[in-house]
C-alpha positions as a printed NumPy array, in Angstrom:
array([[-35.64 , -18.881,  -3.888],
       [-35.118, -15.136,  -4.026],
       [-33.489, -15.17 ,  -7.455],
       [-33.06 , -17.574, -10.418],
       [-30.434, -15.275, -11.993],
       [-28.321, -12.255, -10.996],
       [-28.714,  -8.828, -12.48 ],
       [-25.611,  -9.066, -14.672],
       [-26.148, -12.301, -16.606],
       [-29.34 , -12.186, -18.699],
       [-28.851, -11.714, -22.463],
       [-30.85 , -12.1  , -25.646],
       [-30.404, -15.868, -25.332],
       [-32.745, -15.792, -22.345],
       [-35.636, -14.047, -24.19 ],
       [-39.046, -15.622, -23.263],
       [-37.575, -17.174, -20.063],
       [-39.43 , -16.71 , -16.792],
       [-36.969, -15.4  , -14.253],
       [-36.777, -14.18 , -10.621],
       [-34.428, -11.375,  -9.722],
       [-33.644,  -9.574,  -6.412],
       [-31.652,  -6.455,  -5.734],
       [-31.635,  -2.738,  -5.02 ],
       [-33.568,  -0.084,  -6.999],
       [-30.904,   2.028,  -8.747],
       [-33.212,   4.376, -10.596],
       [-36.929,   4.819, -11.384],
       [-38.216,   6.533, -14.611],
       [-42.004,   7.018, -14.385],
       [-43.911,   8.094, -17.487],
       [-47.272,   7.339, -15.92 ],
       [-48.443,   4.758, -18.335],
       [-45.048,   3.068, -18.263],
       [-42.371,   2.694, -15.584],
       [-38.765,   1.6  , -15.973],
       [-36.718,   0.426, -12.998],
       [-32.96 ,  -0.247, -12.987],
       [-32.431,  -3.157, -10.596],
       [-28.902,  -3.563,  -9.281],
       [-26.938,  -6.262,  -7.442],
       [-23.249,  -7.078,  -7.167],
       [-23.153,  -8.504, -10.694],
       [-24.757,  -5.611, -12.644],
       [-27.977,  -3.85 , -13.586],
       [-31.118,  -5.24 , -15.314],
       [-33.928,  -2.995, -16.535],
       [-37.48 ,  -3.806, -15.458],
       [-40.521,  -2.599, -17.271],
       [-44.031,  -2.152, -16.023],
       [-46.692,  -0.867, -18.483],
       [-50.446,  -0.339, -18.215],
       [-51.263,  -2.616, -21.164],
       [-49.354,  -5.663, -19.842],
       [-49.038,  -5.083, -16.112],
       [-51.846,  -5.322, -13.56 ],
       [-52.937,  -2.027, -12.052],
       [-51.999,  -3.238,  -8.503],
       [-48.472,  -3.934,  -9.55 ],
       [-48.217,  -0.69 , -11.501],
       [-49.378,   1.261,  -8.455],
       [-46.893,  -0.651,  -6.305],
       [-44.103,   0.18 ,  -8.746],
       [-44.873,   3.91 ,  -8.606],
       [-44.096,   3.857,  -4.901],
       [-40.612,   2.482,  -5.283],
       [-37.733,   4.562,  -4.106],
       [-33.991,   4.537,  -4.62 ],
       [-32.254,   1.636,  -2.719],
       [-35.52 ,  -0.21 ,  -1.998],
       [-34.735,  -3.979,  -1.845],
       [-37.213,  -5.769,  -4.12 ],
       [-37.873,  -9.142,  -5.728],
       [-39.477,  -9.454,  -9.137],
       [-40.756, -12.245, -11.315],
       [-41.33 , -11.793, -14.973],
       [-40.531, -12.594, -18.626],
       [-37.379, -11.7  , -20.397],
       [-38.226,  -9.627, -23.466],
       [-36.236,  -7.791, -26.138],
       [-35.499,  -4.231, -25.185],
       [-36.883,  -1.641, -27.584],
       [-34.05 ,   0.885, -26.9  ],
       [-30.95 ,  -1.199, -26.46 ],
       [-27.936,  -0.108, -24.2  ],
       [-24.661,  -1.39 , -25.565],
       [-22.803,  -0.125, -22.427],
       [-24.076,  -2.939, -20.109],
       [-24.062,  -6.802, -20.629],
       [-27.844,  -6.938, -20.076],
       [-28.524,  -4.058, -22.467],
       [-30.358,  -6.081, -25.073],
       [-33.183,  -7.276, -22.74 ],
       [-35.513,  -6.134, -20.056],
       [-37.928,  -7.937, -17.653],
       [-41.664,  -7.522, -18.133],
       [-42.607,  -7.741, -14.443],
       [-45.57 ,  -9.936, -13.404],
       [-44.906, -10.03 ,  -9.624],
       [-43.323,  -7.406,  -7.418],
       [-42.347,  -7.855,  -3.708],
       [-40.812,  -5.148,  -1.603],
       [-38.45 ,  -6.948,   0.651],
       [-37.321,  -3.779,   2.419],
       [-37.941,  -0.04 ,   1.997],
       [-34.976,   2.372,   2.241],
       [-34.37 ,   5.851,   3.342],
       [-33.081,   8.249,   0.768],
       [-29.308,   7.664,   0.834],
       [-27.135,  10.57 ,   1.924],
       [-25.18 ,  10.47 ,  -1.411],
       [-25.867,   9.003,  -4.828],
       [-24.965,   5.287,  -5.197],
       [-23.351,   5.778,  -8.568],
       [-19.798,   5.567, -10.044],
       [-19.471,   9.32 ,  -9.82 ],
       [-21.009,  10.297,  -6.501],
       [-21.789,  13.601,  -4.837],
       [-20.592,  12.319,  -1.375],
       [-17.348,  13.476,   0.208],
       [-14.802,  11.027,   1.581],
       [-15.733,  11.473,   5.275],
       [-19.467,  11.07 ,   4.55 ],
       [-18.906,   7.963,   2.463],
       [-16.707,   6.477,   5.237],
       [-19.588,   7.115,   7.762],
       [-21.934,   5.161,   5.458],
       [-19.321,   2.731,   4.18 ],
       [-21.946,  -0.003,   3.663],
       [-23.609,   2.25 ,   1.144],
       [-20.304,   3.214,  -0.462],
       [-19.495,  -0.507,  -1.055],
       [-22.552,  -0.648,  -3.266],
       [-20.837,   1.709,  -5.729],
       [-18.869,  -0.057,  -8.534],
       [-15.511,   1.682,  -7.858],
       [-15.401,   0.42 ,  -4.256],
       [-17.052,  -2.917,  -4.868],
       [-14.751,  -3.746,  -7.788],
       [-11.634,  -2.894,  -5.659],
       [-12.785,  -5.303,  -2.921],
       [-13.425,  -8.074,  -5.511],
       [-10.035,  -7.273,  -7.029],
       [ -8.418,  -7.673,  -3.564],
       [-10.079, -11.111,  -3.18 ],
       [ -8.768, -12.137,  -6.577],
       [ -5.196, -11.238,  -5.563],
       [ -5.434, -13.042,  -2.232],
       [ -6.86 , -16.09 ,  -4.038],
       [ -3.898, -16.094,  -6.463],
       [ -1.449, -15.757,  -3.515],
       [ -2.94 , -18.763,  -1.759],
       [ -3.062, -20.817,  -4.939],
       [  0.58 , -20.092,  -5.811],
       [  2.096, -20.661,  -2.408],
       [  0.05 , -23.771,  -1.785],
       [  1.247, -25.234,  -5.019],
       [  4.839, -24.499,  -3.874],
       [  4.216, -26.64 ,  -0.744],
       [  3.819, -23.664,   1.664],
       [  1.545, -24.478,   4.643],
       [ -0.891, -21.862,   5.835],
       [ -0.749, -21.571,   9.667],
       [ -2.622, -19.101,  11.906],
       [ -0.659, -17.506,  14.691],
       [ -2.012, -15.697,  17.841],
       [ -3.354, -12.179,  17.998],
       [ -2.916, -11.803,  21.775],
       [  0.89 , -11.783,  22.306],
       [  3.563, -10.026,  24.402],
       [  4.57 ,  -6.422,  24.004],
       [  8.163,  -5.824,  22.95 ],
       [ 10.128,  -2.57 ,  22.958],
       [ 11.399,  -2.732,  19.342],
       [  9.568,  -1.278,  16.351],
       [  6.465,   0.944,  16.356],
       [  4.163,   1.419,  19.3  ],
       [  2.026,  -1.612,  20.222],
       [ -1.695,  -1.695,  20.716],
       [ -2.207,  -3.207,  24.138],
       [ -5.132,  -5.236,  25.513],
       [ -5.693,  -5.521,  29.23 ],
       [ -6.156,  -9.037,  30.693],
       [ -9.123,  -9.383,  33.108],
       [ -7.784, -12.698,  34.47 ],
       [ -4.224, -11.432,  35.016],
       [ -4.59 ,  -8.138,  36.977],
       [ -2.243,  -5.382,  35.875],
       [ -0.946,  -7.407,  32.823],
       [ -1.447,  -6.776,  29.13 ],
       [ -1.377,  -8.482,  25.823],
       [ -0.17 ,  -6.735,  22.709],
       [ -1.658,  -7.028,  19.24 ],
       [  1.074,  -8.288,  16.848],
       [  2.916,  -5.878,  14.622],
       [  3.869,  -8.989,  12.718],
       [  3.979, -12.739,  13.448],
       [  7.807, -12.481,  13.43 ],
       [  8.778, -14.672,  16.364],
       [  5.982, -17.185,  15.748],
       [  7.006, -17.87 ,  12.187],
       [ 10.538, -18.414,  13.388],
       [  9.263, -20.897,  15.972],
       [  7.301, -22.667,  13.164],
       [ 10.676, -23.146,  11.42 ],
       [ 12.118, -24.616,  14.674],
       [  8.979, -26.83 ,  14.707],
       [  9.89 , -28.266,  11.29 ],
       [  7.24 , -26.63 ,   9.049],
       [  9.831, -25.585,   6.558],
       [  7.523, -23.472,   4.288],
       [  4.922, -21.312,   6.109],
       [  2.634, -18.538,   4.95 ],
       [ -0.316, -16.643,   6.345],
       [ -2.514, -13.804,   5.169],
       [ -2.727, -12.106,   8.509],
       [ -3.858,  -8.848,  10.226],
       [ -1.107,  -6.837,  11.91 ],
       [ -1.37 ,  -3.728,  14.131],
       [  0.825,  -0.712,  14.69 ],
       [ -0.022,   2.377,  16.683],
       [  1.62 ,   4.945,  14.472],
       [  0.766,   8.167,  12.595],
       [ -1.343,   7.52 ,   9.514],
       [ -1.174,   8.584,   5.889],
       [ -2.767,   7.613,   2.6  ],
       [ -0.982,   4.281,   2.383],
       [ -0.989,   3.399,   6.117],
       [ -3.613,   2.081,   8.48 ],
       [ -3.413,   1.098,  12.159],
       [ -4.494,  -2.368,  11.162],
       [ -3.192,  -3.809,   7.939],
       [ -2.741,  -7.158,   6.171],
       [  0.467,  -8.964,   5.423],
       [  1.268, -11.933,   3.262],
       [  3.688, -13.411,   5.867],
       [  6.11 , -16.085,   4.72 ],
       [  9.038, -18.047,   6.142],
       [ 11.307, -20.835,   4.814],
       [ 13.853, -23.113,   6.463],
       [ 17.206, -24.319,   5.144],
       [ 17.456, -21.326,   2.768],
       [ 19.878, -18.608,   1.901],
       [ 19.031, -15.173,   0.621],
       [ 19.053, -16.246,  -2.999],
       [ 16.404, -18.927,  -2.31 ],
       [ 14.083, -16.323,  -0.796],
       [ 14.52 , -13.893,  -3.729],
       [ 13.91 , -16.646,  -6.246],
       [ 10.774, -17.973,  -4.473],
       [  9.111, -14.571,  -4.233],
       [ 10.125, -13.283,  -7.569],
       [  8.113, -16.215,  -8.651],
       [  5.088, -15.164,  -6.647],
       [  5.28 , -11.548,  -7.864],
       [  5.78 , -12.64 , -11.455],
       [  2.693, -14.931, -11.09 ],
       [  0.559, -12.065,  -9.747],
       [  1.581,  -9.611, -12.449],
       [  0.781, -12.235, -15.114],
       [ -2.529, -13.509, -13.66 ],
       [ -3.852, -10.201, -12.4  ],
       [ -2.492,  -7.702, -15.012],
       [ -1.407,  -9.935, -17.865],
       [  2.013,  -8.428, -17.657],
       [  5.244, -10.444, -18.169],
       [  8.299,  -9.257, -16.196],
       [ 11.461, -11.185, -16.898],
       [ 14.052,  -9.28 , -14.883],
       [ 13.99 ,  -8.212, -11.276],
       [ 17.021,  -5.918, -11.06 ],
       [ 19.039,  -5.757,  -7.798],
       [ 20.464,  -2.679,  -6.216],
       [ 22.317,  -2.189,  -2.936],
       [ 20.888,   0.161,  -0.341],
       [ 23.937,   2.422,  -0.706],
       [ 23.388,   2.709,  -4.479],
       [ 19.665,   3.305,  -4.081],
       [ 20.332,   6.203,  -1.706],
       [ 23.105,   7.604,  -3.926],
       [ 21.17 ,   7.334,  -7.209],
       [ 17.601,   8.041,  -6.089],
       [ 17.689,   9.392,  -2.52 ],
       [ 15.565,   6.676,  -1.016],
       [ 15.531,   2.876,  -0.491],
       [ 12.452,   2.318,  -2.636],
       [ 13.244,   4.011,  -5.941],
       [ 10.834,   4.092,  -8.786],
       [ 12.849,   2.859, -11.793],
       [ 10.115,   3.307, -14.395],
       [ 11.867,   6.51 , -15.365],
       [ 15.389,   7.933, -15.162],
       [ 16.423,  11.277, -13.508],
       [ 19.229,   9.57 , -11.501],
       [ 21.114,  11.825,  -9.198],
       [ 24.327,  13.38 , -10.217],
       [ 26.691,  14.426,  -7.419],
       [ 28.3  ,  17.778,  -8.247],
       [ 30.709,  18.384,  -5.36 ],
       [ 33.771,  17.93 ,  -7.523],
       [ 32.55 ,  20.226, -10.296],
       [ 30.656,  22.837,  -8.288],
       [ 32.608,  23.556,  -5.125],
       [ 35.641,  25.312,  -6.656],
       [ 34.111,  28.796,  -7.217],
       [ 32.936,  31.66 ,  -4.986],
       [ 29.412,  30.313,  -4.482],
       [ 29.486,  29.686,  -0.706],
       [ 26.051,  27.942,  -0.653],
       [ 27.695,  25.051,  -2.474],
       [ 31.099,  25.393,  -0.895],
       [ 29.61 ,  24.999,   2.571],
       [ 27.383,  22.124,   1.69 ],
       [ 28.157,  18.495,   2.534],
       [ 26.524,  17.42 ,  -0.663],
       [ 25.62 ,  19.227,  -3.923],
       [ 23.377,  16.943,  -6.002],
       [ 21.195,  17.344,  -9.088],
       [ 18.823,  15.734, -11.542],
       [ 18.206,  16.398, -15.239],
       [ 14.493,  16.889, -16.048],
       [ 13.682,  15.728, -19.603],
       [ 12.265,  18.554, -21.677],
       [ 12.363,  20.81 , -18.676],
       [ 13.862,  23.774, -20.541],
       [ 10.369,  24.438, -21.722],
       [  9.39 ,  25.567, -18.21 ],
       [  8.804,  29.259, -17.92 ],
       [ 10.639,  31.312, -15.244],
       [  7.3  ,  31.513, -13.389],
       [  6.978,  27.649, -13.434],
       [ 10.611,  27.281, -12.202],
       [  9.897,  29.757,  -9.329],
       [  6.846,  27.697,  -8.37 ],
       [  9.04 ,  24.536,  -8.384],
       [ 11.473,  26.362,  -6.108],
       [  8.634,  27.237,  -3.777],
       [  7.541,  23.646,  -3.85 ],
       [ 10.87 ,  22.338,  -2.516],
       [ 10.925,  25.097,   0.125],
       [  7.666,  23.829,   1.617],
       [  8.013,  22.46 ,   5.223],
       [  7.115,  18.998,   3.972],
       [ 10.254,  19.025,   1.793],
       [ 12.474,  21.472,   3.71 ],
       [ 14.96 ,  22.731,   1.037],
       [ 16.3  ,  26.275,   1.483],
       [ 16.233,  26.921,  -2.279],
       [ 17.009,  25.456,  -5.708],
       [ 19.551,  26.318,  -8.398],
       [ 18.662,  25.589, -11.974],
       [ 20.436,  25.309, -15.316],
       [ 18.658,  25.524, -18.699],
       [ 20.219,  23.298, -21.367],
       [ 19.588,  25.218, -24.53 ],
       [ 19.088,  23.588, -27.949],
       [ 22.2  ,  25.352, -29.311],
       [ 24.44 ,  23.697, -26.685],
       [ 24.682,  26.729, -24.367],
       [ 23.602,  26.915, -20.799],
       [ 21.66 ,  29.546, -18.799],
       [ 21.783,  29.291, -15.011],
       [ 20.465,  31.042, -11.971],
       [ 24.161,  31.09 , -10.81 ],
       [ 25.737,  32.422, -14.026],
       [ 27.575,  35.004, -11.845],
       [ 29.689,  32.145, -10.416],
       [ 29.924,  29.488, -13.082],
       [ 30.959,  29.69 , -16.731],
       [ 29.775,  27.607, -19.685],
       [ 32.503,  25.049, -19.17 ],
       [ 31.516,  24.551, -15.572],
       [ 27.856,  24.057, -16.482],
       [ 28.744,  21.609, -19.292],
       [ 30.413,  19.49 , -16.618],
       [ 27.165,  19.563, -14.575],
       [ 25.262,  18.395, -17.598],
       [ 27.747,  15.602, -18.154],
       [ 27.458,  14.399, -14.514],
       [ 23.623,  14.496, -14.592],
       [ 23.243,  13.147, -18.102],
       [ 21.419,  16.3  , -19.167],
       [ 20.763,  16.81 , -22.909],
       [ 19.771,  19.847, -24.957],
       [ 16.251,  20.808, -23.942],
       [ 16.518,  19.566, -20.362],
       [ 16.513,  21.452, -17.128],
       [ 18.98 ,  20.705, -14.369],
       [ 17.648,  21.116, -10.788],
       [ 20.302,  21.361,  -8.045],
       [ 19.934,  21.094,  -4.295],
       [ 22.587,  21.289,  -1.59 ],
       [ 23.041,  20.778,   2.096],
       [ 23.467,  17.877,   4.6  ],
       [ 23.737,  14.676,   2.69 ],
       [ 20.794,  12.636,   4.056],
       [ 18.494,  15.63 ,   4.104],
       [ 19.283,  16.86 ,   0.631],
       [ 18.955,  13.308,  -0.89 ],
       [ 15.487,  13.097,   0.669],
       [ 14.592,  16.548,  -0.68 ],
       [ 15.728,  15.779,  -4.214],
       [ 13.989,  12.381,  -4.061],
       [ 10.727,  14.168,  -3.296],
       [ 11.357,  16.623,  -6.183],
       [ 12.169,  13.72 ,  -8.572],
       [  8.906,  11.973,  -7.759],
       [  6.869,  15.225,  -8.033],
       [  8.37 ,  16.023, -11.435],
       [  7.794,  12.471, -12.71 ],
       [  4.104,  12.832, -11.679],
       [  3.79 ,  16.125, -13.538],
       [  5.524,  14.786, -16.583],
       [  3.337,  11.633, -16.676],
       [  6.26 ,   9.285, -16.163],
       [  4.613,   7.15 , -13.492],
       [  2.426,   5.036, -15.703],
       [  0.267,   2.867, -13.374],
       [ -0.043,   0.191, -16.057],
       [  3.795,  -0.192, -16.244],
       [  5.42 ,  -2.371, -13.6  ],
       [  9.044,  -2.167, -12.617],
       [ 10.026,  -4.456,  -9.752],
       [ 13.367,  -4.144,  -7.996],
       [ 15.16 ,  -5.858,  -5.136],
       [ 17.035,  -3.578,  -2.718],
       [ 19.671,  -5.569,  -0.754],
       [ 22.501,  -5.07 ,   1.712],
       [ 20.721,  -2.76 ,   4.096],
       [ 22.567,  -1.516,   7.18 ],
       [ 22.001,  -3.833,  10.134],
       [ 21.737,  -0.98 ,  12.623],
       [ 20.766,   2.709,  12.555],
       [ 21.642,   5.338,  15.029],
       [ 18.804,   7.017,  17.012],
       [ 19.741,  10.526,  18.093],
       [ 17.006,  10.632,  20.706],
       [ 18.041,   7.472,  22.588],
       [ 21.689,   7.821,  21.586],
       [ 22.115,   4.243,  20.673],
       [ 21.789,   1.873,  17.722],
       [ 18.48 ,   0.276,  16.829],
       [ 17.777,  -2.591,  14.473],
       [ 16.902,  -1.172,  11.085],
       [ 14.539,  -4.144,  10.504],
       [ 14.176,  -6.149,  13.682],
       [ 16.522,  -7.82 ,  16.282],
       [ 16.374, -11.205,  14.56 ],
       [ 17.904, -10.076,  11.288],
       [ 21.168, -11.794,  10.529],
       [ 24.274,  -9.677,   9.824],
       [ 26.355, -10.52 ,   6.797],
       [ 28.817, -13.18 ,   8.168],
       [ 31.815, -11.253,   6.868],
       [ 30.643,  -8.067,   8.692],
       [ 30.237,  -9.586,  12.2  ],
       [ 33.714,  -8.559,  13.101],
       [ 32.65 ,  -4.899,  12.596],
       [ 29.995,  -4.976,  15.26 ],
       [ 32.438,  -3.848,  17.919],
       [ 34.701,  -1.617,  15.903],
       [ 32.319,   0.01 ,  13.414],
       [ 28.659,  -1.066,  13.902],
       [ 27.276,   1.444,  11.382],
       [ 29.063,  -0.382,   8.55 ],
       [ 27.647,  -3.844,   9.346],
       [ 25.334,  -4.961,   6.523],
       [ 22.222,  -6.984,   7.095],
       [ 21.179, -10.143,   5.307],
       [ 17.984,  -8.154,   4.495],
       [ 16.133,  -7.314,   1.29 ],
       [ 13.162,  -5.328,   0.17 ],
       [ 11.013,  -5.941,  -2.887],
       [ 10.087,  -2.562,  -4.493],
       [  7.385,  -2.103,  -7.106],
       [  6.865,   1.25 ,  -8.77 ],
       [  8.494,   3.247,  -6.033],
       [  6.734,   1.436,  -3.195],
       [  8.104,  -1.152,  -0.809],
       [  5.672,  -4.068,  -1.265],
       [  7.709,  -6.599,   0.665],
       [ 10.643,  -6.917,   3.014],
       [ 12.4  ,  -9.607,   4.929],
       [ 15.746, -11.043,   5.924],
       [ 17.742, -14.182,   6.703],
       [ 17.255, -14.697,  10.449],
       [ 19.712, -15.335,  13.151],
       [ 19.228, -18.996,  14.075],
       [ 21.834, -19.576,  16.832],
       [ 21.764, -18.386,  20.494],
       [ 25.3  , -17.001,  20.447],
       [ 24.78 , -14.572,  17.474],
       [ 21.351, -13.605,  18.832],
       [ 22.798, -12.776,  22.255],
       [ 25.533, -10.737,  20.545],
       [ 22.842,  -8.838,  18.637],
       [ 20.82 ,  -8.1  ,  21.849],
       [ 24.073,  -6.78 ,  23.434],
       [ 24.627,  -4.348,  20.594],
       [ 21.001,  -3.198,  20.696],
       [ 21.44 ,  -2.27 ,  24.397],
       [ 19.466,  -5.132,  25.97 ],
       [ 20.762,  -6.374,  29.299],
       [ 20.877, -10.142,  29.691],
       [ 17.839,  -9.845,  31.966],
       [ 15.845,  -7.683,  29.492],
       [ 16.702, -10.083,  26.619],
       [ 15.573, -13.083,  28.65 ],
       [ 12.377, -11.417,  29.762],
       [ 11.395, -10.279,  26.299],
       [ 12.649, -13.04 ,  24.099],
       [ 13.618, -15.912,  26.437],
       [ 11.115, -18.239,  24.729],
       [ 12.882, -17.77 ,  21.342],
       [ 16.336, -18.172,  22.803],
       [ 15.281, -21.314,  24.48 ],
       [ 13.851, -22.598,  21.172],
       [ 17.264, -22.055,  19.522],
       [ 18.633, -24.51 ,  22.12 ],
       [ 16.691, -27.301,  20.516],
       [ 18.084, -27.26 ,  16.931],
       [ 16.886, -24.259,  14.941],
       [ 17.498, -24.568,  11.247],
       [ 18.847, -21.767,   9.08 ],
       [ 15.782, -19.802,   8.001],
       [ 14.53 , -16.578,   6.481],
       [ 11.46 , -14.989,   5.159],
       [  9.572, -12.099,   3.822],
       [  6.303, -10.22 ,   4.421],
       [  4.325,  -8.441,   1.695],
       [  1.992,  -5.622,   2.515],
       [ -1.164,  -6.94 ,   0.924],
       [ -3.087,  -3.637,   1.016],
       [ -0.28 ,  -1.831,  -0.766],
       [  0.387,  -4.673,  -3.211],
       [ -3.289,  -4.832,  -4.168],
       [ -3.435,  -1.051,  -4.717],
       [ -0.397,  -0.975,  -6.977],
       [ -1.603,  -3.947,  -8.993],
       [ -4.911,  -2.088,  -9.266],
       [ -3.121,   1.019, -10.631],
       [ -3.303,   3.124,  -7.476],
       [ -1.111,   3.955,  -4.513],
       [ -3.799,   4.835,  -1.984],
       [ -4.876,   1.665,  -0.084],
       [ -8.033,   2.918,   1.612],
       [-10.577,   1.954,  -1.089],
       [ -9.057,  -1.57 ,  -1.259],
       [-10.015,  -2.095,   2.492],
       [-13.612,  -2.913,   3.321],
       [-13.878,  -0.771,   6.443],
       [-10.861,   1.544,   6.702],
       [ -9.96 ,   4.043,   9.426],
       [ -9.588,   7.794,   8.697],
       [ -6.364,   9.838,   9.099],
       [ -6.982,  10.049,  12.841],
       [ -7.231,   6.282,  13.199],
       [-11.043,   6.5  ,  13.724],
       [-13.747,   4.289,  12.289],
       [-16.34 ,   6.991,  11.759],
       [-18.977,   4.411,  10.776],
       [-19.051,   2.621,  14.175],
       [-17.577,   5.579,  16.08 ],
       [-14.479,   3.785,  17.36 ],
       [-12.393,   4.067,  19.425],
       [-14.922,   4.959,  22.12 ],
       [-15.009,   5.142,  25.93 ],
       [-15.886,   1.977,  27.795],
       [-18.287,   1.615,  30.719],
       [-17.076,   2.275,  34.21 ],
       [-17.957,  -1.268,  35.232],
       [-15.695,  -2.627,  32.414],
       [-12.854,  -0.439,  33.663],
       [-13.349,  -1.773,  37.104],
       [-13.471,  -5.374,  35.938],
       [-10.16 ,  -4.871,  34.086],
       [ -8.62 ,  -3.069,  37.102],
       [ -8.073,   0.102,  35.033],
       [ -8.464,   3.687,  36.19 ],
       [ -8.518,   6.705,  33.844],
       [ -6.61 ,   9.729,  34.85 ]])
């Protein structure tokens, strides 16, 4: 037995017990006549003591040779610690060591294995197995496991059945780029790794498993960012004989359960907002509603004067920044430079100071009088002491620009409290979106999303106005889940393929198996998929997912620890009938 206890559980109640501990050497303090060693494992740290009066010379000599991250086993007696440490659970005791075994020596690590380390991100990713020993990473992985455990517990108690679906599937043209896998046994043919188990969960509904879930790896070959990885994990769910309301109710329940069990937060209301309202009020379809600063559209009150920048704009839109009148001119100029960055893309920013005496001071005073500016304040809800920030331009672009500014200002003002949780359902998404590059409509979600029954007639006359039976669950400005009621009959599905530009032959080749399944009695069904990585990060008070993943990729999609992707041997290429250009 390598250990009788772990390094985080011994207390004063264990004094005089003989124990065996194993772990890594965190730190050695050698006074010559006395040596203290901090021994660390997953559970905590226990201090070991060796002294020349009570420890044999052989063991004392052995202890003097210990280095950081050596793996050791000790046996000894639990004694009261002379200098207690109230900051750790084991701080009242230490182990007087009677036996010491070095299980493995260690090289000096390339960075310190401590909460605050001297290692940069790339270095720590290269030695990720060492980084996991640090509490900030270790605790995030344990936190992730706790969330996944609660998800399984809750859904299982709601009669959901966990089913595994295949990883080697067929490539389809919709959505992001697939990762493809060559088939040795089928020359010139390829599998694809699933972007989601979408068609399989629909087939499970046809199969009669009316409540399915799976915590599953998914893969998308797309550009990366802080909250995106080429492989990610979904909580994938589907239900049969349901309407949209049933789905929203079921997964409000799951989200409410997680917030309570993980964060001890009670959330009663999950507001609902249409896609159109989200775009109009916040400039994006995943608004953070922990704070205000809703958009105010100023076209009617700003396009009647000689200011051509506004007169020529499709949309003039603004937000009121609480307390923003305190900003200096230099700070406002920096804010203007911020929105003009290529990442945001605005051409400039107009501002209005709302003075405490009820007057207004604007960067466009030449064109607008006090009465005009008072109307701007009324539309944006600005009060005395606030600052109105105004952008203008093409509607979709300027909404996105003001949305970015709103989030940046909220961050600077401390309005995005990670311990406050504000869930929101966004509903009534467009079914289709126009792609300028291909000059045709694409499914905003996927080809199996059901249109609102009352909008089907618009597919031929005005497809852009057709609403989807789709919904996203937003938490603190992040989409944590999304889904839809599915098309469950062959006629509607064929109609959808037609409007997405599939020929009959292409539809049959890509999705014939699903269309065939619909011939055998498919029930009405719908579902949702949560992004587990993002959900865990937000519940953990962060928005960057990387530290909540055991072995993440970097921003180039590389695993720098195992150096992947990497070339394969010429003989493997030949066996797979592949040839590199």
